[in-house]
CSV table of C-alpha atoms in Angstrom, one decimal:
chain,number,residue,atom,x,y,z
A,1,MET,CA,85.2,27.5,-30.9
A,2,THR,CA,89.0,28.4,-31.7
A,3,ALA,CA,89.8,32.0,-31.7
A,4,ILE,CA,91.2,32.8,-34.9
A,5,GLU,CA,93.9,35.7,-35.0
A,6,PRO,CA,94.2,38.1,-37.4
A,7,ALA,CA,97.1,37.9,-39.7
A,8,CYS,CA,98.2,34.4,-38.4
A,9,LEU,CA,99.3,31.2,-40.3
A,10,TRP,CA,97.8,28.0,-39.1
A,11,VAL,CA,99.5,24.9,-40.0
A,12,VAL,CA,96.9,22.2,-39.8
A,13,ALA,CA,97.2,18.4,-39.7
A,14,THR,CA,94.8,16.6,-41.7
A,15,PRO,CA,94.2,12.5,-41.7
A,16,ILE,CA,96.5,9.8,-43.2
A,17,GLY,CA,93.4,8.1,-44.6
A,18,ASN,CA,90.5,8.0,-42.3
A,19,ARG,CA,88.4,11.0,-42.3
A,20,ASP,CA,87.2,10.8,-38.9
A,21,ASP,CA,90.9,11.7,-37.5
A,22,LEU,CA,90.6,15.2,-38.2
A,23,SER,CA,90.8,16.9,-34.5
A,24,ALA,CA,87.6,19.2,-33.8
A,25,ARG,CA,90.2,22.2,-33.4
A,26,ALA,CA,91.4,21.0,-36.8
A,27,VAL,CA,88.0,21.5,-38.3
A,28,ASP,CA,86.8,24.9,-36.1
A,29,THR,CA,89.8,26.4,-37.5
A,30,LEU,CA,89.1,25.6,-41.1
A,31,ARG,CA,86.0,26.7,-41.0
A,32,THR,CA,86.9,29.9,-39.5
A,33,VAL,CA,89.9,31.1,-41.3
A,34,ALA,CA,89.7,33.5,-44.6
A,35,VAL,CA,91.4,31.3,-47.0
A,36,ILE,CA,92.9,27.8,-47.2
A,37,ALA,CA,96.3,26.9,-49.0
A,38,ALA,CA,95.9,23.2,-50.2
A,39,GLU,CA,98.9,21.2,-51.8
A,40,ASP,CA,96.1,19.7,-54.3
A,41,THR,CA,92.4,21.9,-53.7
A,42,ARG,CA,90.9,18.5,-55.8
A,43,HIS,CA,92.1,16.0,-53.1
A,44,SER,CA,91.4,18.3,-50.2
A,45,ARG,CA,87.6,19.6,-51.3
A,46,PRO,CA,85.6,16.2,-50.3
A,47,LEU,CA,87.5,15.8,-46.9
A,48,LEU,CA,86.6,19.5,-46.4
A,49,LEU,CA,82.4,18.9,-47.3
A,50,HIS,CA,82.6,15.8,-45.3
A,51,HIS,CA,83.3,18.0,-42.3
A,52,ASN,CA,81.3,21.1,-43.8
A,53,VAL,CA,84.1,23.1,-44.1
A,54,ASP,CA,83.3,25.6,-46.9
A,55,THR,CA,86.1,27.8,-46.6
A,56,PRO,CA,87.8,29.3,-50.2
A,57,LEU,CA,90.9,27.5,-51.3
A,58,VAL,CA,94.1,28.2,-52.8
A,59,ALA,CA,96.7,25.7,-54.7
A,60,LEU,CA,100.1,25.4,-52.9
A,61,HIS,CA,102.1,22.6,-54.2
A,62,GLU,CA,105.7,22.0,-54.9
A,63,HIS,CA,105.4,23.6,-58.7
A,64,ASN,CA,103.8,27.0,-57.5
A,65,GLU,CA,105.1,27.5,-54.0
A,66,ARG,CA,107.9,30.1,-54.8
A,67,GLU,CA,105.4,32.0,-56.8
A,68,VAL,CA,102.3,31.6,-54.5
A,69,VAL,CA,103.9,32.4,-51.4
A,70,ASP,CA,104.4,35.9,-51.8
A,71,ALA,CA,100.6,36.6,-52.6
A,72,ILE,CA,99.8,34.4,-49.2
A,73,VAL,CA,102.1,36.8,-47.3
A,74,ARG,CA,100.3,39.8,-48.5
A,75,ARG,CA,97.1,38.5,-47.4
A,76,LEU,CA,98.6,37.8,-44.1
A,77,GLN,CA,100.4,41.2,-43.7
A,78,GLY,CA,96.8,42.4,-44.7
A,79,GLY,CA,95.3,41.2,-41.7
A,80,GLU,CA,93.8,37.5,-43.1
A,81,SER,CA,94.3,34.6,-41.3
A,82,VAL,CA,95.4,31.7,-43.6
A,83,ALA,CA,95.5,28.0,-43.1
A,84,VAL,CA,98.0,25.5,-44.8
A,85,ILE,CA,97.1,21.8,-45.4
A,86,SER,CA,98.7,19.2,-47.2
A,87,ASP,CA,97.1,16.1,-49.3
A,88,ALA,CA,97.6,14.1,-45.7
A,89,GLY,CA,99.2,14.0,-42.6
A,90,THR,CA,101.1,17.1,-41.1
A,91,PRO,CA,102.2,19.8,-43.7
A,92,LEU,CA,106.0,20.6,-44.2
A,93,ILE,CA,106.6,16.8,-43.6
A,94,SER,CA,107.7,15.5,-46.8
A,95,ASP,CA,105.1,18.0,-48.3
A,96,PRO,CA,104.9,21.6,-49.4
A,97,GLY,CA,104.8,24.6,-47.0
A,98,PHE,CA,108.2,25.0,-45.9
A,99,ARG,CA,108.7,28.4,-48.0
A,100,LEU,CA,105.5,29.8,-46.9
A,101,VAL,CA,106.2,28.9,-43.2
A,102,ARG,CA,109.8,30.8,-43.6
A,103,ALA,CA,108.3,33.4,-45.5
A,104,ALA,CA,105.7,33.9,-42.8
A,105,ARG,CA,107.9,34.0,-39.9
A,106,ALA,CA,110.3,36.5,-41.7
A,107,VAL,CA,108.2,39.4,-41.8
A,108,GLY,CA,106.8,38.6,-38.1
A,109,ILE,CA,103.6,36.5,-39.1
A,110,ARG,CA,102.7,34.1,-36.2
A,111,CYS,CA,102.6,30.6,-37.2
A,112,VAL,CA,100.6,28.3,-35.3
A,113,PRO,CA,100.6,24.6,-35.3
A,114,VAL,CA,97.2,22.4,-35.2
A,115,PRO,CA,98.5,18.8,-34.9
A,116,GLY,CA,97.3,15.5,-35.8
A,117,ALA,CA,98.0,12.8,-38.2
A,118,CYS,CA,101.8,12.0,-39.3
A,119,ALA,CA,102.5,8.7,-41.2
A,120,ALA,CA,106.1,8.7,-39.9
A,121,ILE,CA,104.9,8.8,-36.2
A,122,ALA,CA,102.1,6.5,-36.9
A,123,ALA,CA,104.1,3.9,-38.2
A,124,LEU,CA,106.6,4.1,-35.6
A,125,SER,CA,104.1,3.8,-32.9
A,126,VAL,CA,103.1,0.5,-33.8
A,127,ALA,CA,106.6,-1.3,-35.2
A,128,GLY,CA,107.7,-2.4,-32.2
A,129,LEU,CA,111.4,-1.1,-33.1
A,130,PRO,CA,113.1,1.4,-30.6
A,131,SER,CA,111.3,4.5,-30.6
A,132,ASP,CA,113.0,6.6,-28.2
A,133,ARG,CA,115.7,8.2,-30.8
A,134,PHE,CA,114.9,8.0,-34.5
A,135,VAL,CA,115.8,9.3,-37.7
A,136,PHE,CA,113.3,10.4,-40.2
A,137,GLU,CA,114.6,10.6,-44.0
A,138,GLY,CA,111.1,11.1,-45.9
A,139,PHE,CA,111.6,10.0,-49.8
A,140,LEU,CA,115.1,8.1,-50.7
A,141,PRO,CA,116.4,9.3,-54.2
A,142,ALA,CA,114.4,8.0,-56.9
A,143,LYS,CA,117.2,6.8,-59.0
A,144,ALA,CA,119.0,3.3,-58.1
A,145,ALA,CA,122.8,4.7,-57.6
A,146,ALA,CA,121.9,7.6,-55.5
A,147,ARG,CA,119.3,5.6,-53.6
A,148,ARG,CA,122.2,3.1,-52.6
A,149,SER,CA,124.5,5.5,-52.1
A,150,ARG,CA,122.2,7.3,-49.3
A,151,LEU,CA,121.6,4.3,-47.9
A,152,GLN,CA,125.5,3.6,-47.6
A,153,GLU,CA,125.7,7.0,-45.5
A,154,LEU,CA,122.9,5.5,-42.7
A,155,ALA,CA,124.2,2.0,-42.5
A,156,GLY,CA,126.2,2.6,-39.5
A,157,GLU,CA,123.4,4.9,-38.0
A,158,ALA,CA,122.2,3.7,-34.2
A,159,ARG,CA,118.6,5.0,-34.5
A,160,THR,CA,115.8,3.7,-36.1
A,161,LEU,CA,115.4,4.9,-39.6
A,162,ILE,CA,112.3,6.0,-41.0
A,163,PHE,CA,111.4,6.3,-44.6
A,164,TYR,CA,108.4,7.2,-47.1
A,165,GLU,CA,108.6,5.4,-50.3
A,166,SER,CA,106.1,4.9,-53.6
A,167,SER,CA,104.3,2.3,-54.6
A,168,HIS,CA,106.4,2.0,-57.9
A,169,ARG,CA,109.7,1.9,-55.8
A,170,VAL,CA,109.0,0.2,-52.6
A,171,ALA,CA,110.2,-3.6,-53.9
A,172,GLU,CA,113.4,-2.2,-55.5
A,173,SER,CA,113.8,-0.2,-51.9
A,174,LEU,CA,113.7,-2.8,-49.6
A,175,ALA,CA,116.1,-4.9,-52.1
A,176,ASP,CA,118.5,-2.1,-51.8
A,177,MET,CA,118.2,-2.0,-48.1
A,178,CYS,CA,118.6,-5.8,-47.6
A,179,ASP,CA,122.0,-5.5,-49.5
A,180,VAL,CA,123.4,-2.7,-47.6
A,181,PHE,CA,122.3,-2.9,-44.1
A,182,GLY,CA,122.2,-6.9,-44.2
A,183,ALA,CA,119.6,-9.5,-44.2
A,184,GLU,CA,119.1,-9.8,-40.9
A,185,ARG,CA,118.4,-6.3,-39.9
A,186,GLU,CA,114.8,-6.0,-38.3
A,187,ALA,CA,112.4,-3.9,-40.4
A,188,VAL,CA,108.7,-3.1,-40.7
A,189,LEU,CA,106.6,-1.8,-43.8
A,190,ALA,CA,103.8,0.1,-42.9
A,191,ARG,CA,101.2,0.2,-45.5
A,192,GLU,CA,97.6,2.2,-46.2
A,193,LEU,CA,97.8,3.3,-42.7
A,194,THR,CA,94.4,4.0,-41.1
A,195,LYS,CA,92.7,2.8,-44.4
A,196,MET,CA,91.1,-0.2,-45.3
A,197,PHE,CA,93.9,-2.3,-46.1
A,198,GLU,CA,96.3,-1.3,-43.8
A,199,THR,CA,99.2,-3.7,-43.3
A,200,VAL,CA,101.9,-3.7,-40.7
A,201,LEU,CA,104.7,-6.3,-41.5
A,202,GLY,CA,107.7,-6.8,-39.7
A,203,GLU,CA,110.4,-9.2,-40.7
A,204,PRO,CA,114.4,-9.4,-41.1
A,205,LEU,CA,115.0,-7.1,-44.5
A,206,ALA,CA,115.8,-10.6,-46.5
A,207,ASP,CA,112.3,-11.8,-45.8
A,208,LEU,CA,110.5,-8.5,-45.6
A,209,ALA,CA,112.1,-7.8,-49.2
A,210,ALA,CA,111.2,-11.2,-50.5
A,211,GLN,CA,107.5,-11.0,-49.3
A,212,VAL,CA,107.0,-7.7,-50.8
A,213,ALA,CA,108.3,-8.8,-53.9
A,214,ALA,CA,106.1,-12.0,-54.4
A,215,ASP,CA,102.9,-10.1,-53.1
A,216,PRO,CA,101.8,-7.3,-56.0
A,217,ASP,CA,99.3,-6.3,-53.1
A,218,GLN,CA,101.8,-5.3,-50.8
A,219,GLN,CA,103.2,-2.9,-53.3
A,220,ARG,CA,100.4,-0.7,-53.8
A,221,GLY,CA,99.3,2.5,-51.5
A,222,GLU,CA,101.4,4.6,-49.5
A,223,HIS,CA,104.3,3.3,-47.7
A,224,VAL,CA,106.7,3.9,-44.7
A,225,ILE,CA,109.5,1.9,-44.6
A,226,LEU,CA,111.2,1.5,-40.6
A,227,VAL,CA,114.4,0.0,-40.3
A,228,ALA,CA,116.2,-1.1,-36.9
A,229,GLY,CA,119.2,0.6,-36.1
A,230,ARG,CA,123.0,-1.0,-36.3
A,231,GLY,CA,123.3,-2.5,-32.7
A,232,GLU,CA,126.1,-4.0,-30.8
A,233,GLU,CA,125.3,-7.3,-32.4
A,234,ALA,CA,125.8,-5.6,-35.8
A,235,ASP,CA,128.9,-4.1,-34.9
A,236,ALA,CA,130.3,-7.4,-33.6
A,237,LYS,CA,129.6,-9.1,-37.2
A,238,LEU,CA,131.0,-6.2,-38.5
A,239,ALA,CA,134.2,-6.4,-36.9
A,240,GLU,CA,134.7,-10.2,-37.5
A,241,GLY,CA,133.6,-9.3,-41.2
A,242,ARG,CA,136.5,-6.9,-41.5
A,243,ARG,CA,139.1,-9.4,-39.7
A,244,ILE,CA,137.9,-11.9,-42.4
A,245,PHE,CA,138.2,-9.7,-45.4
A,246,ALA,CA,141.7,-8.5,-44.2
A,247,ILE,CA,142.9,-12.0,-44.5
A,248,LEU,CA,141.1,-12.9,-47.7
A,249,ARG,CA,142.2,-9.7,-49.4
A,250,GLU,CA,145.9,-11.2,-49.4
A,251,GLU,CA,145.1,-13.6,-51.8
A,252,LEU,CA,141.7,-12.4,-53.6
A,253,SER,CA,140.4,-9.0,-55.3
A,254,PRO,CA,138.6,-6.6,-52.9
A,255,ALA,CA,135.2,-7.7,-54.5
A,256,LYS,CA,135.6,-11.3,-54.0
A,257,ALA,CA,137.3,-11.1,-50.7
A,258,ALA,CA,134.1,-8.8,-49.6
A,259,LYS,CA,131.6,-11.1,-50.9
A,260,LEU,CA,133.1,-14.1,-49.1
A,261,ALA,CA,134.1,-12.3,-46.2
A,262,ALA,CA,130.3,-10.9,-45.8
A,263,ALA,CA,129.1,-14.6,-46.5
A,264,ILE,CA,131.1,-15.9,-43.9
A,265,SER,CA,130.3,-13.4,-41.2
A,266,GLY,CA,126.7,-12.2,-41.9
A,267,ALA,CA,128.3,-8.6,-42.3
A,268,PRO,CA,126.9,-6.0,-44.6
A,269,ARG,CA,129.3,-6.7,-48.0
A,270,LYS,CA,129.4,-2.9,-48.5
A,271,LEU,CA,130.4,-2.1,-45.5
A,272,LEU,CA,133.9,-4.3,-45.3
A,273,TYR,CA,135.8,-1.8,-47.8
A,274,GLU,CA,135.7,0.8,-44.7
A,275,GLY,CA,137.9,0.7,-41.9
C-alpha cells in the first residue's frame, strides 16, 4: 500500500476514458487520503465507486478555486493528506489545480505526483508525428479573431503542435489551421481516446478539415489536434512565395498579390506579408 504522509498534497491522474487505466497506486492513494478535491464531484464519484473508493469529496473547479484553496491548505497545515483530481487525465493540464499546488508549495507542503493518463501525450504517442520536441498549447481562444491571431503566432513553430479542442469548435479550428498553416501541413485528429468511438485520423490539413466538416460524428466528443511543425520544405515554399509576392506587389494590392503568390507557391497566404 501507498504510505500516505501527513500534510501532503497528492496530484493524481485519472483515466481519460477507460476506467481501468487508473493505476493501482492511484487507487491506493485515493482510498487513503483524508479528502479528495475533485473538479466535478458528480463526474468523479462513479469512477471512484468503480474502484471501491469512498473517500469524502470536495469540489475544486475553475469557478471556486480561489475560494476553496485557502480551506484546503488549512487542512494540509493541520496534518491532513489531500488528493486532487480532475474530470479526466492529469490535473493542472488545461484543468484546475494550479493555484492549489502553488499555494501548498508556498507554505512548505510537499506535493507528490501520481502519474497516469494525459490526452496530449496519449495522442502524441500514436500520431506518427515527430515527438522528440513538441509544444502543448491547450485550448485555443474561442473567438475566431483571437484564435486566428494565436495560430498566426505559431505558424513558424518548428516543433509539433498539440491542441485541445471542443466538439462545437473543432471544425472551425481545423479550417483556421488550414488557412494559417497551409493546406499541405501534416496533421492528426485524435478523438475520444480510450473510449468506444476512438478514432485517430492523419491527413494534410485541407483533407482533415474537409473530412471533419463533412462528418458530424467526427465533431463529437473530446479532441486532440496535432500539427507538424514547419519543416525545411515549408521554409522553401515560404521563401518562394515571398519572392513571388514581392514581384506581384509592384502591380497589385497586398491582398491580391498574397492570394496569387500563395496559390502559385503553396505557401500560407498570411505569412507572405512578413519578412
